[in-house]
PDB file of C-alpha atoms in Angstrom:
ATOM      1  CA  MET A 120     -55.858-116.552   7.599  1.00  0.00           C
ATOM      2  CA  SER A 121     -58.464-114.600   9.545  1.00  0.00           C
ATOM      3  CA  LEU A 122     -61.961-113.470   8.662  1.00  0.00           C
ATOM      4  CA  ALA A 123     -63.892-110.302   9.351  1.00  0.00           C
ATOM      5  CA  VAL A 124     -67.623-109.628   9.067  1.00  0.00           C
ATOM      6  CA  TYR A 125     -68.650-106.994   6.514  1.00  0.00           C
ATOM      7  CA  LYS A 126     -72.376-106.556   5.828  1.00  0.00           C
ATOM      8  CA  ASN A 127     -73.225-110.180   6.714  1.00  0.00           C
ATOM      9  CA  ARG A 128     -70.481-111.696   4.533  1.00  0.00           C
ATOM     10  CA  TRP A 129     -67.174-113.304   5.503  1.00  0.00           C
ATOM     11  CA  ARG A 130     -64.177-111.759   3.759  1.00  0.00           C
ATOM     12  CA  PRO A 131     -60.581-112.996   4.067  1.00  0.00           C
ATOM     13  CA  THR A 132     -58.100-110.585   5.602  1.00  0.00           C
ATOM     14  CA  TRP A 133     -54.643-110.869   7.154  1.00  0.00           C
ATOM     15  CA  LEU A 134     -54.472-109.691  10.748  1.00  0.00           C
ATOM     16  CA  PHE A 135     -51.637-109.170  13.171  1.00  0.00           C
ATOM     17  CA  GLY A 136     -52.586-108.473  16.773  1.00  0.00           C
ATOM     18  CA  VAL A 137     -56.010-108.173  18.308  1.00  0.00           C
ATOM     19  CA  MET A 138     -58.831-106.282  16.596  1.00  0.00           C
ATOM     20  CA  THR A 139     -62.393-105.698  17.777  1.00  0.00           C
ATOM     21  CA  LEU A 140     -65.195-107.498  15.900  1.00  0.00           C
ATOM     22  CA  VAL A 141     -62.817-109.809  14.056  1.00  0.00           C
ATOM     23  CA  PHE A 142     -63.669-113.455  13.951  1.00  0.00           C
ATOM     24  CA  VAL A 143     -60.696-115.776  13.688  1.00  0.00           C
ATOM     25  CA  LEU A 144     -61.123-119.015  11.815  1.00  0.00           C
ATOM     26  CA  VAL A 145     -58.273-121.424  12.524  1.00  0.00           C
ATOM     27  CA  ALA A 146     -57.295-124.080   9.973  1.00  0.00           C
ATOM     28  CA  SER A 147     -60.623-124.409   8.171  1.00  0.00           C
ATOM     29  CA  PRO A 148     -61.035-124.101   4.421  1.00  0.00           C
ATOM     30  CA  ILE A 149     -64.832-123.800   4.725  1.00  0.00           C
ATOM     31  CA  VAL A 150     -65.975-120.219   4.197  1.00  0.00           C
ATOM     32  CA  GLY A 151     -69.501-119.147   3.330  1.00  0.00           C
ATOM     33  CA  THR A 152     -72.197-116.507   3.476  1.00  0.00           C
ATOM     34  CA  LEU A 153     -73.518-115.852   6.961  1.00  0.00           C
ATOM     35  CA  ALA A 154     -76.930-117.499   7.253  1.00  0.00           C
ATOM     36  CA  ARG A 155     -79.703-116.075   9.426  1.00  0.00           C
ATOM     37  CA  PRO A 156     -80.898-118.580  12.067  1.00  0.00           C
ATOM     38  CA  ALA A 157     -84.588-119.438  11.623  1.00  0.00           C
ATOM     39  CA  ASN A 158     -85.484-117.743  14.918  1.00  0.00           C
ATOM     40  CA  ALA A 159     -83.629-114.467  14.180  1.00  0.00           C
ATOM     41  CA  ALA A 160     -85.873-111.435  13.819  1.00  0.00           C
ATOM     42  CA  ILE A 161     -86.095-109.763  10.403  1.00  0.00           C
ATOM     43  CA  GLY A 162     -83.374-107.128  10.170  1.00  0.00           C
ATOM     44  CA  GLN A 163     -81.431-108.645  13.091  1.00  0.00           C
ATOM     45  CA  ASN A 164     -77.839-109.685  12.499  1.00  0.00           C
ATOM     46  CA  PRO A 165     -77.606-113.228  13.938  1.00  0.00           C
ATOM     47  CA  LEU A 166     -74.224-112.384  15.464  1.00  0.00           C
ATOM     48  CA  ASP A 167     -75.323-109.145  17.159  1.00  0.00           C
ATOM     49  CA  GLY A 168     -73.992-109.171  20.695  1.00  0.00           C
ATOM     50  CA  VAL A 169     -71.291-111.772  20.071  1.00  0.00           C
ATOM     51  CA  THR A 170     -69.485-112.292  23.366  1.00  0.00           C
ATOM     52  CA  GLN A 171     -67.005-115.075  22.639  1.00  0.00           C
ATOM     53  CA  VAL A 172     -65.482-116.437  19.450  1.00  0.00           C
ATOM     54  CA  SER A 173     -63.049-119.327  19.280  1.00  0.00           C
ATOM     55  CA  ASN A 174     -62.181-121.475  16.264  1.00  0.00           C
ATOM     56  CA  ARG A 175     -65.513-121.739  14.443  1.00  0.00           C
ATOM     57  CA  CYS A 176     -67.959-121.220  17.320  1.00  0.00           C
ATOM     58  CA  ALA A 177     -69.626-118.077  18.662  1.00  0.00           C
ATOM     59  CA  VAL A 178     -72.214-116.985  21.199  1.00  0.00           C
ATOM     60  CA  ALA A 179     -75.013-114.742  19.938  1.00  0.00           C
ATOM     61  CA  SER A 180     -78.208-113.860  21.798  1.00  0.00           C
ATOM     62  CA  SER A 181     -77.286-116.374  24.556  1.00  0.00           C
ATOM     63  CA  LYS A 182     -77.119-119.277  22.078  1.00  0.00           C
ATOM     64  CA  ALA A 183     -74.113-121.135  20.652  1.00  0.00           C
ATOM     65  CA  TYR A 184     -73.457-121.281  16.904  1.00  0.00           C
ATOM     66  CA  CYS A 185     -70.728-123.294  15.150  1.00  0.00           C
ATOM     67  CA  TRP A 186     -69.567-123.753  11.553  1.00  0.00           C
ATOM     68  CA  GLY A 187     -66.991-125.733   9.585  1.00  0.00           C
ATOM     69  CA  TYR A 188     -66.262-129.447   9.477  1.00  0.00           C
ATOM     70  CA  ASN A 189     -68.642-131.745  11.359  1.00  0.00           C
ATOM     71  CA  TYR A 190     -67.304-135.299  10.945  1.00  0.00           C
ATOM     72  CA  SER A 191     -67.404-135.948  14.715  1.00  0.00           C
ATOM     73  CA  GLY A 192     -70.473-133.850  15.486  1.00  0.00           C
ATOM     74  CA  GLN A 193     -68.399-130.832  16.533  1.00  0.00           C
ATOM     75  CA  LEU A 194     -71.086-128.409  15.305  1.00  0.00           C
ATOM     76  CA  GLY A 195     -73.399-129.778  18.001  1.00  0.00           C
ATOM     77  CA  ASN A 196     -76.532-129.555  15.856  1.00  0.00           C
ATOM     78  CA  GLY A 197     -77.450-133.256  15.865  1.00  0.00           C
ATOM     79  CA  THR A 198     -75.929-134.016  12.444  1.00  0.00           C
ATOM     80  CA  ASN A 199     -72.545-134.849  10.960  1.00  0.00           C
ATOM     81  CA  ILE A 200     -72.984-132.536   7.953  1.00  0.00           C
ATOM     82  CA  ASN A 201     -70.356-129.816   7.341  1.00  0.00           C
ATOM     83  CA  SER A 202     -71.569-126.204   7.227  1.00  0.00           C
ATOM     84  CA  GLY A 203     -69.901-123.122   5.769  1.00  0.00           C
ATOM     85  CA  SER A 204     -72.407-120.963   7.649  1.00  0.00           C
ATOM     86  CA  PRO A 205     -73.114-120.796  11.397  1.00  0.00           C
ATOM     87  CA  VAL A 206     -75.671-123.336  12.636  1.00  0.00           C
ATOM     88  CA  ALA A 207     -77.371-123.267  16.017  1.00  0.00           C
ATOM     89  CA  VAL A 208     -76.085-125.790  18.545  1.00  0.00           C
ATOM     90  CA  ASP A 209     -78.910-128.129  19.650  1.00  0.00           C
ATOM     91  CA  THR A 210     -80.880-126.784  22.615  1.00  0.00           C
ATOM     92  CA  SER A 211     -83.535-129.504  22.874  1.00  0.00           C
ATOM     93  CA  GLY A 212     -81.519-131.643  25.296  1.00  0.00           C
ATOM     94  CA  VAL A 213     -79.169-130.642  28.115  1.00  0.00           C
ATOM     95  CA  LEU A 214     -79.055-126.996  26.945  1.00  0.00           C
ATOM     96  CA  ALA A 215     -82.857-126.564  27.049  1.00  0.00           C
ATOM     97  CA  GLY A 216     -83.683-123.312  28.809  1.00  0.00           C
ATOM     98  CA  LYS A 217     -80.008-122.532  29.506  1.00  0.00           C
ATOM     99  CA  THR A 218     -78.191-119.234  28.805  1.00  0.00           C
ATOM    100  CA  VAL A 219     -74.908-119.811  26.953  1.00  0.00           C
ATOM    101  CA  THR A 220     -72.200-117.334  27.985  1.00  0.00           C
ATOM    102  CA  GLN A 221     -69.026-118.892  26.503  1.00  0.00           C
ATOM    103  CA  VAL A 222     -68.117-121.391  23.807  1.00  0.00           C
ATOM    104  CA  MET A 223     -64.736-122.845  22.857  1.00  0.00           C
ATOM    105  CA  SER A 224     -63.653-125.234  20.106  1.00  0.00           C
ATOM    106  CA  ASN A 225     -60.457-127.103  19.355  1.00  0.00           C
ATOM    107  CA  GLY A 226     -61.580-127.995  15.833  1.00  0.00           C
ATOM    108  CA  VAL A 227     -62.791-131.532  16.629  1.00  0.00           C
ATOM    109  CA  SER A 228     -64.905-130.917  19.737  1.00  0.00           C
ATOM    110  CA  ALA A 229     -66.430-127.916  21.465  1.00  0.00           C
ATOM    111  CA  CYS A 230     -67.565-126.928  24.945  1.00  0.00           C
ATOM    112  CA  ALA A 231     -69.886-124.249  26.249  1.00  0.00           C
ATOM    113  CA  VAL A 232     -70.599-122.703  29.610  1.00  0.00           C
ATOM    114  CA  ALA A 233     -74.345-122.342  30.085  1.00  0.00           C
ATOM    115  CA  SER A 234     -76.020-121.285  33.314  1.00  0.00           C
ATOM    116  CA  SER A 235     -72.646-121.777  35.097  1.00  0.00           C
ATOM    117  CA  LYS A 236     -72.261-125.428  34.000  1.00  0.00           C
ATOM    118  CA  ALA A 237     -70.081-127.038  31.308  1.00  0.00           C
ATOM    119  CA  TYR A 238     -71.419-128.896  28.256  1.00  0.00           C
ATOM    120  CA  CYS A 239     -69.373-130.448  25.424  1.00  0.00           C
ATOM    121  CA  TRP A 240     -69.921-132.153  22.051  1.00  0.00           C
ATOM    122  CA  GLY A 241     -67.941-133.631  19.154  1.00  0.00           C
ATOM    123  CA  TYR A 242     -64.943-135.977  19.120  1.00  0.00           C
ATOM    124  CA  ASN A 243     -64.580-137.965  22.352  1.00  0.00           C
ATOM    125  CA  ASP A 244     -61.295-139.871  22.113  1.00  0.00           C
ATOM    126  CA  ASN A 245     -59.999-140.770  25.586  1.00  0.00           C
ATOM    127  CA  GLY A 246     -63.115-139.233  27.141  1.00  0.00           C
ATOM    128  CA  ILE A 247     -62.246-135.606  26.339  1.00  0.00           C
ATOM    129  CA  LEU A 248     -65.942-134.618  26.489  1.00  0.00           C
ATOM    130  CA  GLY A 249     -65.889-135.401  30.199  1.00  0.00           C
ATOM    131  CA  ASN A 250     -69.112-137.398  30.272  1.00  0.00           C
ATOM    132  CA  GLY A 251     -67.593-140.751  31.259  1.00  0.00           C
ATOM    133  CA  THR A 252     -67.663-142.337  27.768  1.00  0.00           C
ATOM    134  CA  ASN A 253     -65.445-142.531  24.670  1.00  0.00           C
ATOM    135  CA  VAL A 254     -68.385-142.098  22.259  1.00  0.00           C
ATOM    136  CA  ASP A 255     -68.526-139.018  19.996  1.00  0.00           C
ATOM    137  CA  SER A 256     -71.613-136.831  20.455  1.00  0.00           C
ATOM    138  CA  ASN A 257     -73.230-134.584  17.827  1.00  0.00           C
ATOM    139  CA  VAL A 258     -75.305-132.847  20.524  1.00  0.00           C
ATOM    140  CA  PRO A 259     -74.160-131.263  23.796  1.00  0.00           C
ATOM    141  CA  VAL A 260     -73.646-133.541  26.819  1.00  0.00           C
ATOM    142  CA  ALA A 261     -73.251-132.523  30.453  1.00  0.00           C
ATOM    143  CA  VAL A 262     -69.705-132.632  31.792  1.00  0.00           C
TER     144      VAL A 262
END
């Protein structure tokens, strides 16, 4: 199943091929109303200027947003609470002052490119976050 944005709401649709402005949600039963981030201007769509979407994460206004399951911290917002709406990835640590240009997710962890460096968060089995540990992280860590 795929999802498309219509007037700030997610609506299911079946897609074959590539379409512009379509957000693909892979293997996640969580679907919800698009929430406006606290720092979004009134009247601004929080996903205006989306540059990269991959399996429940997106870049908007140079910030990363993720949604869906969060049992390993894969939303990157400092919690382990699931969200059916996009939540901002934590920027108080290693992403402070950085410009996010890409974000990718495999469903259990995610990585972003910010200011030409890699940062990851979520499930860390066998050190897949690339930070030298096997400990899950619910906030971004430098690779």
